[in-house]
Tab-separated table of C-alpha atoms and ligand atoms in Angstrom:
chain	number	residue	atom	x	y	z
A	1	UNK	CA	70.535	-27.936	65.968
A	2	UNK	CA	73.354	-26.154	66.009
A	3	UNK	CA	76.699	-28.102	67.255
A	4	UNK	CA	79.945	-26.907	68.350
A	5	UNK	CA	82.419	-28.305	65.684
A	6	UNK	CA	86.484	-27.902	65.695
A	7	UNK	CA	88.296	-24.874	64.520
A	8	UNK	CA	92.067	-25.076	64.102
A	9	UNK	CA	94.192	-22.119	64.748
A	10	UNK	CA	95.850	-20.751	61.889
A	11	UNK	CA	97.103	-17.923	63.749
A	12	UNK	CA	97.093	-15.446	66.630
A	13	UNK	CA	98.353	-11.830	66.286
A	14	UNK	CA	99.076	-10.044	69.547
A	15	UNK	CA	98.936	-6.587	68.745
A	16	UNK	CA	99.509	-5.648	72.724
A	17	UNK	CA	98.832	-6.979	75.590
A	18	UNK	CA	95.471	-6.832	75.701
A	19	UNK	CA	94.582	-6.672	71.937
A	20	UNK	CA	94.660	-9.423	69.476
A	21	UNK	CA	93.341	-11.197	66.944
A	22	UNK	CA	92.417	-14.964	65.811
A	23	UNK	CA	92.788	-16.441	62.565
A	24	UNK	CA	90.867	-19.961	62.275
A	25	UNK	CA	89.993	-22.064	59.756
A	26	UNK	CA	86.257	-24.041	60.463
A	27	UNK	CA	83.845	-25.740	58.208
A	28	UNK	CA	80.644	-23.661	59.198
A	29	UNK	CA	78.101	-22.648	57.427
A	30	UNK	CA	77.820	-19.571	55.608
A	31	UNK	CA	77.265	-16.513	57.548
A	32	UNK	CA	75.658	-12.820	56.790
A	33	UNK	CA	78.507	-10.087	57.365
A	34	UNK	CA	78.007	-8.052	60.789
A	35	UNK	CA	76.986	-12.120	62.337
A	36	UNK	CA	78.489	-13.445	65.157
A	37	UNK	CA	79.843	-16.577	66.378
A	38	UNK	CA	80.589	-18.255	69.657
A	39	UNK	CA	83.865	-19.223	70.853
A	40	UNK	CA	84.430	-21.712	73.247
A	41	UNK	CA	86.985	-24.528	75.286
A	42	UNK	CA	86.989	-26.439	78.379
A	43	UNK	CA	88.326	-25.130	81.795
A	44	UNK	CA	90.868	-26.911	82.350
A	45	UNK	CA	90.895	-25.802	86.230
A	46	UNK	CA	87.574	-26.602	86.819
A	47	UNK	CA	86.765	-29.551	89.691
A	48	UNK	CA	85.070	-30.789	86.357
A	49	UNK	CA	84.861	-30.066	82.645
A	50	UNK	CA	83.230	-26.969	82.202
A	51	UNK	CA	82.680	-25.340	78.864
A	52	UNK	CA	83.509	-21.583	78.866
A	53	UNK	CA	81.630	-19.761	75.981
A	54	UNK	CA	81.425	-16.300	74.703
A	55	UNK	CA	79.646	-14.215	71.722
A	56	UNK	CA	82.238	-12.748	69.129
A	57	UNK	CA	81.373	-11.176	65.742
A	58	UNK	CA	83.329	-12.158	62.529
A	59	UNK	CA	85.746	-9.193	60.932
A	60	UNK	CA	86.262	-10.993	57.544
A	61	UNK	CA	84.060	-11.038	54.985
A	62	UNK	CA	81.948	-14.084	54.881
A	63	UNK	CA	83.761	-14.603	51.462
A	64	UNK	CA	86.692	-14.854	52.854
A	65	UNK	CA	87.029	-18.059	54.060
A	66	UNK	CA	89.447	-17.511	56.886
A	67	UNK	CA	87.810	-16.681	59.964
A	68	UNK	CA	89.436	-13.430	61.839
A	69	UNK	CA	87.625	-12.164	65.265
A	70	UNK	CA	89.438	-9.610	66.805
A	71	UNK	CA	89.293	-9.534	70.655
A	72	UNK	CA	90.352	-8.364	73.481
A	73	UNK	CA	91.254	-9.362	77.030
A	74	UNK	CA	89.160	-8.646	79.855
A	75	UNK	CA	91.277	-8.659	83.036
A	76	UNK	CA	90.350	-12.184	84.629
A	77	UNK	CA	88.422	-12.713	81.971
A	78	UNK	CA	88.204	-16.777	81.792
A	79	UNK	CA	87.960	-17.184	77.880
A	80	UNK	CA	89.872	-14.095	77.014
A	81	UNK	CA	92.739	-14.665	78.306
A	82	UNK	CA	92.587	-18.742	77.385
A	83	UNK	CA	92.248	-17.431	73.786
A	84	UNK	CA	95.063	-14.723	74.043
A	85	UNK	CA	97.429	-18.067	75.010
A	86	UNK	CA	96.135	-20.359	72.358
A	87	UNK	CA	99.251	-21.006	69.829
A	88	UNK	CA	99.340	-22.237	65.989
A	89	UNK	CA	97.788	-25.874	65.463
A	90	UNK	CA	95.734	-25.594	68.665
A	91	UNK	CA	91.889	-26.139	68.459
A	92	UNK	CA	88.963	-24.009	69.789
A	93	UNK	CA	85.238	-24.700	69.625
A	94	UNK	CA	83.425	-22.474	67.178
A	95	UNK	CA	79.531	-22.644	66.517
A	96	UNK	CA	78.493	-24.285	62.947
A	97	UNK	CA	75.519	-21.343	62.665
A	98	UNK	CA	76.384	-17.824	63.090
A	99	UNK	CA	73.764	-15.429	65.321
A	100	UNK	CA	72.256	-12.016	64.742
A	101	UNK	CA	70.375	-9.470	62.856
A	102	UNK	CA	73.603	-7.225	62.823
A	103	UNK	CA	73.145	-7.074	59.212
A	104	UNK	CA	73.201	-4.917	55.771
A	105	UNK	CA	69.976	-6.449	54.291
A	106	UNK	CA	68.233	-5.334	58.154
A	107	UNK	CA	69.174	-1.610	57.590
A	108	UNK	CA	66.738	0.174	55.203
A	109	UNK	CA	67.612	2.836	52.533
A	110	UNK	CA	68.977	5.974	53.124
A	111	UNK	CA	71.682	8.922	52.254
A	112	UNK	CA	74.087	8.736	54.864
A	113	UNK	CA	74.735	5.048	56.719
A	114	UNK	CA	76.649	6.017	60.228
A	115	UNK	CA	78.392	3.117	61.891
A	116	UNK	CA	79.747	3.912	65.557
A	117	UNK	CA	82.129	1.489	67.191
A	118	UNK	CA	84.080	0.959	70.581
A	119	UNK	CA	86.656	-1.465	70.951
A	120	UNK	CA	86.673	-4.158	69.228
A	121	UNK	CA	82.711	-3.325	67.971
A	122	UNK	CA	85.131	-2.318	65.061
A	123	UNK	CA	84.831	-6.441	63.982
A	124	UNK	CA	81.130	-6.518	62.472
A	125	UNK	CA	81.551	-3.263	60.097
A	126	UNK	CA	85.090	-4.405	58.715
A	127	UNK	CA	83.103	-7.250	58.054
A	128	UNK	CA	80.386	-5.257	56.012
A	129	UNK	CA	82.709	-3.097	54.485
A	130	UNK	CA	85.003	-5.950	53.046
A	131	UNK	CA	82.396	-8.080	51.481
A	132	UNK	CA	80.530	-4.986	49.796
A	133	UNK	CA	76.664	-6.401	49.257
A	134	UNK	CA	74.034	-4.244	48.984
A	135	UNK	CA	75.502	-1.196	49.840
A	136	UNK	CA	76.216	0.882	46.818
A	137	UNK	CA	72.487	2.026	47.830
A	138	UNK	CA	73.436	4.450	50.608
A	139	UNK	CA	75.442	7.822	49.348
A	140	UNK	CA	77.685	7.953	51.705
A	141	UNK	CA	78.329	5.551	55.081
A	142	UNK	CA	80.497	7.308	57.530
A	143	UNK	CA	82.662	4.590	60.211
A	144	UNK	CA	83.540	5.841	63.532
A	145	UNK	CA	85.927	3.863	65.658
A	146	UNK	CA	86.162	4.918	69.106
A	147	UNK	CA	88.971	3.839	71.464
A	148	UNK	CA	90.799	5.154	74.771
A	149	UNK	CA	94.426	5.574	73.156
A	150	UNK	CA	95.839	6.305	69.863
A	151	UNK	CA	97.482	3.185	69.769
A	152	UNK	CA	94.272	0.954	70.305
A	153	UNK	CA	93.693	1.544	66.857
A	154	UNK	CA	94.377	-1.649	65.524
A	155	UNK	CA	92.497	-1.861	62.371
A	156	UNK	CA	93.817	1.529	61.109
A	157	UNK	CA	95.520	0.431	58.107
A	158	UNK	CA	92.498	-1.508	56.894
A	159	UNK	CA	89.651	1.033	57.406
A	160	UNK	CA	92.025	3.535	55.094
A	161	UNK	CA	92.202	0.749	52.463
A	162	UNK	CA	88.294	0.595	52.426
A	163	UNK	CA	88.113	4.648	52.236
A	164	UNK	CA	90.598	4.407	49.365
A	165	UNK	CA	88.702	1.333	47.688
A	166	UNK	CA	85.155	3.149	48.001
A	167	UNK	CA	85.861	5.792	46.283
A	168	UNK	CA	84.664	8.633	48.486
A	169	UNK	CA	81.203	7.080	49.358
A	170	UNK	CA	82.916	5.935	52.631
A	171	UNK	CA	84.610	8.528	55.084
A	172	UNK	CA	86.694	7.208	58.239
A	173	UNK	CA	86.755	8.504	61.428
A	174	UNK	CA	88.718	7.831	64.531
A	175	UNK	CA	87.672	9.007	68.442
A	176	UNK	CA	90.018	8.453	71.086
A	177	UNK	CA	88.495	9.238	74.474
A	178	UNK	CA	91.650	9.395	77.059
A	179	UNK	CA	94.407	12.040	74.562
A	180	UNK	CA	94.426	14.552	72.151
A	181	UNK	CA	95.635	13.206	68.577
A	182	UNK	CA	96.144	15.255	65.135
A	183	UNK	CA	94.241	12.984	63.033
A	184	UNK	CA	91.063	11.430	66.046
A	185	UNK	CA	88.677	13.133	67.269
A	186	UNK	CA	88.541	13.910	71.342
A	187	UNK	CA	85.904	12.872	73.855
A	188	UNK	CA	83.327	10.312	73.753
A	189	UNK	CA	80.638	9.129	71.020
A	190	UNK	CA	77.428	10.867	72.601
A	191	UNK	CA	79.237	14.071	73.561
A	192	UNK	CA	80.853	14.665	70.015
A	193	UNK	CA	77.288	14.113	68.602
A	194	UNK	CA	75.270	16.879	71.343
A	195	UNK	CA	78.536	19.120	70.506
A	196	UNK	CA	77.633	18.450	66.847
A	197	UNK	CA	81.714	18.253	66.642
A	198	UNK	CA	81.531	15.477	64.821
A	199	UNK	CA	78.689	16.250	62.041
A	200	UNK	CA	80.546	19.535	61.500
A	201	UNK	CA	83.675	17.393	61.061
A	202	UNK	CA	82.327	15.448	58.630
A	203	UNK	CA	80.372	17.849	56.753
A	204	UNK	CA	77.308	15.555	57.246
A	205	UNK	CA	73.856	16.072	59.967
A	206	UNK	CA	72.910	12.733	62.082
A	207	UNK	CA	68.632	13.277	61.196
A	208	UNK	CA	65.598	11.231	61.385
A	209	UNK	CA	65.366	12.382	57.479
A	210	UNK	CA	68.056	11.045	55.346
A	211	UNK	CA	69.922	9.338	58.340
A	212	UNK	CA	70.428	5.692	59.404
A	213	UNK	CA	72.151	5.092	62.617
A	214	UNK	CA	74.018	1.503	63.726
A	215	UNK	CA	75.330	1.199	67.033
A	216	UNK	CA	78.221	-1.592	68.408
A	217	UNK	CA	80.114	-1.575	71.324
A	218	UNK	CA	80.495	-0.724	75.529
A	219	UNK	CA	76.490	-1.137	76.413
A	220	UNK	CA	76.735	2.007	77.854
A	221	UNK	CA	77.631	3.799	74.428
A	222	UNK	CA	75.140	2.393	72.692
A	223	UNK	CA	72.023	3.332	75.371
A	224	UNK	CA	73.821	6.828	75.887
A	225	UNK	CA	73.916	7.764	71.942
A	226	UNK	CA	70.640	5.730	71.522
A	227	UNK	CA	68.837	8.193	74.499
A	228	UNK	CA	70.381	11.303	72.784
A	229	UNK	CA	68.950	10.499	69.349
A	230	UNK	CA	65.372	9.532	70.275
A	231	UNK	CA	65.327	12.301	72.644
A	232	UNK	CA	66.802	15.126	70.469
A	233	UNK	CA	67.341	14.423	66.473
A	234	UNK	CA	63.791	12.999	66.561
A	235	UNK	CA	64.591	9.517	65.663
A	236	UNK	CA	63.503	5.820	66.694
A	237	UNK	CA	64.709	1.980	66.982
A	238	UNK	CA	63.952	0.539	63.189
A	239	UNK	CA	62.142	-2.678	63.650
A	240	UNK	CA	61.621	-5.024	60.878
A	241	UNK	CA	57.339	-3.774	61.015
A	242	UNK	CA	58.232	-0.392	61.902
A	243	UNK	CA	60.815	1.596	59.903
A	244	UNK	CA	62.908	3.512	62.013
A	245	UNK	CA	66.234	4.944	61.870
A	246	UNK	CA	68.319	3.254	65.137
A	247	UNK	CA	70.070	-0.295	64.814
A	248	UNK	CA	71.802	-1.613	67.831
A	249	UNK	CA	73.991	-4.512	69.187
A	250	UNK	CA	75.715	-4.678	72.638
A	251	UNK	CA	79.336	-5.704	72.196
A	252	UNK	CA	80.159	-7.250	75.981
B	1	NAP	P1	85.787	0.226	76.302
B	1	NAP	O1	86.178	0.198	77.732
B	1	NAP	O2	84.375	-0.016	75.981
B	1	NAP	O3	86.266	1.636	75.692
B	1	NAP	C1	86.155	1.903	74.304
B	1	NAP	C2	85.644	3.300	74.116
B	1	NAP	O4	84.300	3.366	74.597
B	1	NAP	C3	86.447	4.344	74.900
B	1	NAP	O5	86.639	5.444	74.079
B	1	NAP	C4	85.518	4.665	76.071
B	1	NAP	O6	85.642	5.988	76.561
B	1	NAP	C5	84.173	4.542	75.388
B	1	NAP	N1	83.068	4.492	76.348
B	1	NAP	C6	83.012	3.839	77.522
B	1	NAP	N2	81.829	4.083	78.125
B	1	NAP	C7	81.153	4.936	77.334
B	1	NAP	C8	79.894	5.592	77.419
B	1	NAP	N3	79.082	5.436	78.479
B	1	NAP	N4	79.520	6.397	76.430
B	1	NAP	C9	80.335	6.597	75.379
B	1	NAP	N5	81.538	6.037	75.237
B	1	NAP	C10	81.944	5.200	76.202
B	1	NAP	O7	86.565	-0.864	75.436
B	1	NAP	P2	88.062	-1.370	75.523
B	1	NAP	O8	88.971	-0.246	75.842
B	1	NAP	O9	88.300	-2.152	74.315
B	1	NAP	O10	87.982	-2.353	76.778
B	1	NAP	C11	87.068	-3.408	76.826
B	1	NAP	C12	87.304	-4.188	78.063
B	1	NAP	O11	88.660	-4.617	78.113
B	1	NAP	C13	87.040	-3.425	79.337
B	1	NAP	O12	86.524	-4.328	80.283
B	1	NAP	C14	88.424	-2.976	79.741
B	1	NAP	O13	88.504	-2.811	81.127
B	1	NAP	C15	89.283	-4.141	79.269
B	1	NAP	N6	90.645	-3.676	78.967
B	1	NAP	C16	90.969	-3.198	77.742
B	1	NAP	C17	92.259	-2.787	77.445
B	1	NAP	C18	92.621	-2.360	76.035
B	1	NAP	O14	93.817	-2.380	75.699
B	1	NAP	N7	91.691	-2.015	75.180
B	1	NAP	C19	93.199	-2.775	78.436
B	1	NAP	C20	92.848	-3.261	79.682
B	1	NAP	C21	91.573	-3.699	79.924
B	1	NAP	P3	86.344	6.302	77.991
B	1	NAP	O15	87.826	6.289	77.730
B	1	NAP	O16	85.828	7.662	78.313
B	1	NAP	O17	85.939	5.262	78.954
C-alpha cells in the first residue's frame, strides 16, 4: 500500500516563468537520494473529481527533511501549471513511498562517475550530491547540466557549492544548446560526446574501462547518448545480474 497523504506548502520559488521550485513539508517515509515521488491534486474543472498525477524526483537530500522538487511548466500542462499557482499554506498530494532505482548504491565502482542532465533532470543528482553516501568510492564524478539558455540555469549557485565542498573529486559542467556562453559548453549532450569536446574539456575519456555513465532527462537525450555509447565507446546498460556501464531514467 502506498497512500497519497497531505503535503503543506512551505514555499514556491518562481525563478521565471516557466521554472520553479516547491518546498513542502510531508510525513513520508524515508527515501534513497536520486528517488522520486508523485505529485498530485484534483481538477477542479473536471465534470467530476479527477485526480491529476505526475512523477517528480526529490532535489534535497533525503536528510534534509524539507522536500524541494524543482519543476517546470509544460505549456497546457494540467499539473504544471496547477503547481506553478499553488501559494504558501496550500496542500498538494504527495506519495508516502518514493519510486525508483535512480540510485548511488545501483551504480557499481568505478574511476570517473558521469552524470548528464536536461532540464530539470538536474533534481535527482543535487540530490546525490547533497547527501554524500557511498560515493567517496569513485575518483572523480563529473555533473553535466544541459539547458537551452544561459539563464535556465537555475541550480548554478548550488552545483559550485558542491564542487567547492568536494574538494576536486567533483567537476561541474554546464551545456547550453540554443547560445554561445564563456563559461557552458555549446551544442547538445550526444554531439559534444562524438566531438569528444567535452572529454577534452574535462581532461577525462567516457570508456567502457574505468567509466560509469547515468543518464536523466528529455527521452530523446537519453536514447541518443545511450545509442552513441553502446554503438561506439563499447559500452552496455548495467543491470543488477549483468554489470554494465549505462544507467538511465526518462525525465518526462
Ligand atoms: P528540454 O526541452 O528537454 O531541453 C533541455 C535540453 O535538452 C536542451 O539543451 C535541449 O537541446 C536538449 N535536448 C532536447 N532534445 C535532445 C536530444 N534529442 N538530444 C540531446 N539533447 C536534447 O527541457 P526544458 O527546456 O526544461 O523543457 C521541458 C519542457 O518544458 C518542454 O516540453 C518545453 O517545451 C517546456 N518549456 C520549457 C521552458 C523553459 O523555460 N525551460 C519554456 C517553455 C516551455 P535543444 O535546445 O537543442 O532542444
Amino acid at each position: 500500500m502506498n497512500p497519497w497523504i497531505n503535503a503543506n506548502v512551505i514555499s514556491i520559488k518562481r525563478w521565471n516563468n516557466n521554472l520553479f521550485s516547491l518546498f513542502l513539508n510531508a510525513p513520508i517515509e524515508p527515501f534513497y537520494a536520486g528517488q522520486y515521488t508523485k505529485l498530485s491534486l484534483y481538477d477542479i474543472d473536471a465534470s467530476h473529481q479527477k485526480r491529476i498525477q505526475r512523477a517528480y524526483s526529490y532535489l534535497n537530500a533525503p536528510s534534509d527533511k524539507k522536500i524541494e522538487i524543482y519543476i517546470v511548466r509544460i505549456e497546457n500542462g494540467k499539473l504544471s501549471n496547477l503547481l506553478y499557482n499553488l501559494n504558501k499554506g496550500d496542500m498538494v498530494f504527495i506519495k508516502k513511498k518514493s519510486f525508483g532505482f535512480f540510485i548511488i548504491n545501483e551504480i557499481p565502482d568505478c574511476e570517473n562517475l558521469w552524470m548528464f542532465a536536461t532540464g530539470t533532470a538536474i533534481g535527482p543528482y543535487l540530490s546525490i550530491l547533497q547527501e554524500r553516501k557511498n560515493i567517496d568510492r569513485f575518483n572523480n564524478i563529473i555533473l553535466i547540466h544541459a539547458v537551452k539558455y544561459q539563464n535556465e540555469l537555475i541550480y548554478l549557485p548550488l552545483m559550485k557549492k558542491l564542487h567547492n565542498e568536494y574538494n576536486g573529486k567533483l567537476k561541474i559542467q554546464t551545456v547550453t544548446s540554443r547560445e554561445k556562453n564563456i563559461n557552458s559548453l555549446t551544442g547538445r549532450i550526444p554531439f559534444l560526446i562524438e566531438t569528444k569536446k567535452l572529454e577534452k574539456h574535462i581532461g577525462l575519456s567516457i570508456n567502457s574501462k574505468n567509466s560509469h555513465v547515468m543518464l536523466c532527462g528529455n527521452p530523446e537525450m537519453v536514447k541518443d547518448t545511450y545509442s552513441f555509447l553502446i554503438k561506439n565507446r563499447n559500452m552496455i546498460k548495467h543491470l543488477r545480474r549483468k554489470k554494465g556501464n549505462i544507467t538511465m531514467e526518462n525525465y518526462w
